[in-house]
mmCIF file of C-alpha atoms in Angstrom:
data_model
loop_
_atom_site.group_PDB
_atom_site.id
_atom_site.type_symbol
_atom_site.label_atom_id
_atom_site.label_comp_id
_atom_site.label_asym_id
_atom_site.label_seq_id
_atom_site.Cartn_x
_atom_site.Cartn_y
_atom_site.Cartn_z
ATOM 1 C CA MET A 1 -76.908 -27.670 -5.278
ATOM 2 C CA MET A 2 -73.735 -25.940 -5.592
ATOM 3 C CA THR A 3 -70.737 -26.207 -3.489
ATOM 4 C CA ARG A 4 -68.230 -23.607 -2.546
ATOM 5 C CA SER A 5 -64.714 -24.857 -3.697
ATOM 6 C CA ALA A 6 -61.845 -24.786 -1.793
ATOM 7 C CA GLN A 7 -60.067 -20.836 -1.816
ATOM 8 C CA ARG A 8 -56.581 -20.436 -1.606
ATOM 9 C CA GLY A 9 -54.045 -17.609 -1.126
ATOM 10 C CA ILE A 10 -53.003 -15.428 1.314
ATOM 11 C CA THR A 11 -54.190 -12.675 4.025
ATOM 12 C CA LEU A 12 -53.670 -9.400 4.071
ATOM 13 C CA ILE A 13 -52.422 -9.582 7.499
ATOM 14 C CA GLU A 14 -49.637 -12.647 6.267
ATOM 15 C CA LEU A 15 -48.976 -10.067 2.882
ATOM 16 C CA VAL A 16 -47.585 -7.562 5.176
ATOM 17 C CA VAL A 17 -45.861 -9.480 7.648
ATOM 18 C CA ALA A 18 -44.031 -10.915 4.116
ATOM 19 C CA ILE A 19 -42.727 -7.603 2.832
ATOM 20 C CA THR A 20 -42.085 -6.543 6.579
ATOM 21 C CA VAL A 21 -39.477 -9.341 6.718
ATOM 22 C CA ILE A 22 -38.179 -8.563 3.017
ATOM 23 C CA ALA A 23 -37.426 -5.035 3.613
ATOM 24 C CA ILE A 24 -35.714 -5.419 7.206
ATOM 25 C CA ALA A 25 -33.607 -8.157 4.630
ATOM 26 C CA ALA A 26 -33.124 -6.256 1.908
ATOM 27 C CA THR A 27 -31.960 -3.284 4.754
ATOM 28 C CA GLY A 28 -29.559 -5.282 5.968
ATOM 29 C CA ILE A 29 -27.787 -6.149 2.884
ATOM 30 C CA LEU A 30 -27.657 -2.970 1.224
ATOM 31 C CA SER A 31 -26.125 -1.516 4.363
ATOM 32 C CA ALA A 32 -23.335 -4.070 4.234
ATOM 33 C CA MET A 33 -23.036 -3.935 0.885
ATOM 34 C CA SER A 34 -22.385 0.039 1.468
ATOM 35 C CA ALA A 35 -19.612 -0.737 4.043
ATOM 36 C CA ILE A 36 -17.409 -2.903 2.070
ATOM 37 C CA ALA A 37 -17.768 -0.212 -0.706
ATOM 38 C CA SER A 38 -16.599 2.604 0.832
ATOM 39 C CA ARG A 39 -13.786 0.166 2.382
ATOM 40 C CA SER A 40 -12.460 -1.310 -0.910
ATOM 41 C CA ALA A 41 -11.307 2.008 -2.293
ATOM 42 C CA ASP A 42 -8.737 2.317 1.159
ATOM 43 C CA ALA A 43 -7.887 -1.200 0.533
ATOM 44 C CA MET A 44 -7.334 0.175 -2.928
ATOM 45 C CA VAL A 45 -4.977 3.035 -1.658
ATOM 46 C CA GLN A 46 -3.341 0.669 1.297
ATOM 47 C CA GLN A 47 -2.109 -1.619 -2.247
ATOM 48 C CA GLN A 48 -1.174 1.382 -3.906
ATOM 49 C CA ALA A 49 0.916 2.659 -1.028
ATOM 50 C CA ILE A 50 2.629 -0.713 -0.450
ATOM 51 C CA SER A 51 3.338 -0.931 -4.113
ATOM 52 C CA VAL A 52 5.137 2.580 -4.271
ATOM 53 C CA ALA A 53 7.265 1.825 -1.052
ATOM 54 C CA GLN A 54 8.712 -2.067 -3.029
ATOM 55 C CA ALA A 55 9.484 0.158 -5.538
ATOM 56 C CA TYR A 56 11.404 2.607 -4.103
ATOM 57 C CA LEU A 57 13.049 -0.496 -1.634
ATOM 58 C CA ASP A 58 13.912 -2.398 -4.677
ATOM 59 C CA GLU A 59 15.473 0.122 -6.295
ATOM 60 C CA ILE A 60 17.710 0.905 -3.074
ATOM 61 C CA LEU A 61 18.286 -2.682 -2.582
ATOM 62 C CA GLN A 62 20.204 -2.723 -6.355
ATOM 63 C CA ARG A 63 22.874 0.012 -4.967
ATOM 64 C CA TRP A 64 26.027 -0.764 -3.250
ATOM 65 C CA VAL A 65 26.782 -0.136 -0.070
ATOM 66 C CA VAL A 66 30.433 0.792 0.100
ATOM 67 C CA ASP A 67 31.234 1.647 -4.230
ATOM 68 C CA PRO A 68 34.589 -0.101 -5.381
ATOM 69 C CA ASN A 69 35.091 2.790 -7.347
ATOM 70 C CA GLY A 70 35.171 5.275 -4.932
ATOM 71 C CA THR A 71 32.625 7.366 -4.011
ATOM 72 C CA PRO A 72 30.526 9.123 -7.387
ATOM 73 C CA PRO A 73 29.674 12.466 -7.615
ATOM 74 C CA ASN A 74 25.763 13.680 -6.373
ATOM 75 C CA THR A 75 24.337 14.851 -9.112
ATOM 76 C CA GLY A 76 21.183 13.466 -8.956
ATOM 77 C CA ARG A 77 18.846 10.343 -7.961
ATOM 78 C CA ALA A 78 19.170 9.339 -11.250
ATOM 79 C CA SER A 79 23.083 8.920 -10.896
ATOM 80 C CA TRP A 80 23.136 7.398 -7.167
ATOM 81 C CA ASN A 81 24.412 4.187 -6.630
ATOM 82 C CA LEU A 82 25.021 4.392 -3.259
ATOM 83 C CA VAL A 83 22.939 2.987 -0.565
ATOM 84 C CA ASP A 84 23.505 6.263 1.672
ATOM 85 C CA GLN A 85 22.367 8.631 -1.202
ATOM 86 C CA TYR A 86 18.562 7.801 -0.475
ATOM 87 C CA ASP A 87 18.841 8.727 3.486
ATOM 88 C CA GLY A 88 16.544 11.697 4.502
ATOM 89 C CA LEU A 89 15.042 11.423 0.496
ATOM 90 C CA VAL A 90 11.464 12.906 0.990
ATOM 91 C CA ASP A 91 9.361 12.834 -2.233
ATOM 92 C CA VAL A 92 6.047 14.424 -2.197
ATOM 93 C CA GLY A 93 4.617 13.093 -5.185
ATOM 94 C CA ALA A 94 5.952 9.366 -5.860
ATOM 95 C CA ARG A 95 8.714 9.454 -8.709
ATOM 96 C CA ASP A 96 10.782 7.099 -11.035
ATOM 97 C CA GLN A 97 13.993 6.158 -10.164
ATOM 98 C CA PHE A 98 15.146 9.326 -12.466
ATOM 99 C CA GLY A 99 13.409 11.367 -10.306
ATOM 100 C CA ASN A 100 10.870 12.116 -12.579
ATOM 101 C CA ALA A 101 7.010 12.958 -10.840
ATOM 102 C CA ILE A 102 4.498 10.226 -11.226
ATOM 103 C CA GLY A 103 1.136 12.334 -12.196
ATOM 104 C CA ALA A 104 -1.429 9.365 -11.243
ATOM 105 C CA LEU A 105 0.281 9.135 -8.036
ATOM 106 C CA SER A 106 1.069 12.119 -6.565
ATOM 107 C CA ALA A 107 -1.031 12.556 -3.208
ATOM 108 C CA TYR A 108 1.641 10.146 -1.910
ATOM 109 C CA THR A 109 4.600 11.359 -0.115
ATOM 110 C CA VAL A 110 7.595 9.134 0.109
ATOM 111 C CA SER A 111 10.441 9.215 2.781
ATOM 112 C CA VAL A 112 13.561 7.068 3.040
ATOM 113 C CA SER A 113 15.653 6.163 5.992
ATOM 114 C CA VAL A 114 19.605 4.709 5.940
ATOM 115 C CA VAL A 115 21.123 3.758 9.023
ATOM 116 C CA PRO A 116 24.017 1.398 9.465
ATOM 117 C CA SER A 117 22.680 -1.860 11.387
ATOM 118 C CA SER A 118 24.295 -4.555 13.810
ATOM 119 C CA ALA A 119 21.038 -6.442 13.625
ATOM 120 C CA LEU A 120 22.681 -9.258 11.220
ATOM 121 C CA THR A 121 24.271 -11.512 13.242
ATOM 122 C CA GLY A 122 27.811 -11.757 12.154
ATOM 123 C CA VAL A 123 27.831 -8.763 10.078
ATOM 124 C CA PRO A 124 29.345 -5.952 10.756
ATOM 125 C CA ALA A 125 27.799 -2.545 11.115
ATOM 126 C CA ALA A 126 29.973 -1.056 8.559
ATOM 127 C CA ALA A 127 29.296 -3.141 5.937
ATOM 128 C CA ALA A 128 25.149 -3.561 6.607
ATOM 129 C CA ARG A 129 22.271 -0.931 6.124
ATOM 130 C CA ARG A 130 19.075 -0.986 7.583
ATOM 131 C CA ILE A 131 16.766 0.786 5.036
ATOM 132 C CA ASP A 132 13.287 2.443 5.874
ATOM 133 C CA VAL A 133 10.782 3.122 2.672
ATOM 134 C CA THR A 134 7.611 5.229 4.206
ATOM 135 C CA VAL A 135 4.662 5.584 2.282
ATOM 136 C CA THR A 136 2.028 8.036 3.486
ATOM 137 C CA ARG A 137 -1.283 9.169 1.649
ATOM 138 C CA ALA A 138 -3.618 11.169 3.224
ATOM 139 C CA PRO A 139 -5.988 10.685 5.535
ATOM 140 C CA ASN A 140 -5.189 7.551 7.110
ATOM 141 C CA VAL A 141 -2.933 5.405 5.067
ATOM 142 C CA THR A 142 0.911 5.001 5.960
ATOM 143 C CA VAL A 143 2.986 1.818 4.687
ATOM 144 C CA LYS A 144 6.372 1.186 6.290
ATOM 145 C CA LEU A 145 8.797 -1.545 4.800
ATOM 146 C CA THR A 146 12.551 -2.458 6.292
ATOM 147 C CA GLY A 147 14.926 -3.855 4.152
ATOM 148 C CA TYR A 148 18.767 -4.711 4.538
ATOM 149 C CA ARG A 149 21.486 -4.132 2.366
ATOM 150 C CA THR A 150 24.643 -5.304 2.714
ATOM 151 C CA ASN A 151 28.465 -5.234 1.481
ATOM 152 C CA TYR A 152 28.801 -9.220 0.808
#
């Protein structure tokens, strides 16, 4: 007499349920990865805008509030040595400290505002400046950095 050996395996219904669960999980993971990937470019653009603003602010903060040698002639950004000379600067496309365009950063617009500031306790407004550097890039990136420079 022959005995039947027990067969082990999965039924068609179990297979269909397993495929459905895996498909749902894969769809969720792929959609999350897609959302992250689309936002990662925005983070890079944001970081570039911050770097551009920081470079401009660092350049301006190295200048005098009041030049001990008198007011120099204004022959362009490369010769500026007073903080106030940067007021109203608008660069369409980021530029280096000598005014040369930086091709890879041509999509950024930089604007600078310099105003006397009385926000610092104990420092007269005539001896302090608030510097606002705003960097924008279409469609939705705007970065504003603020720094203070005193005549001390």
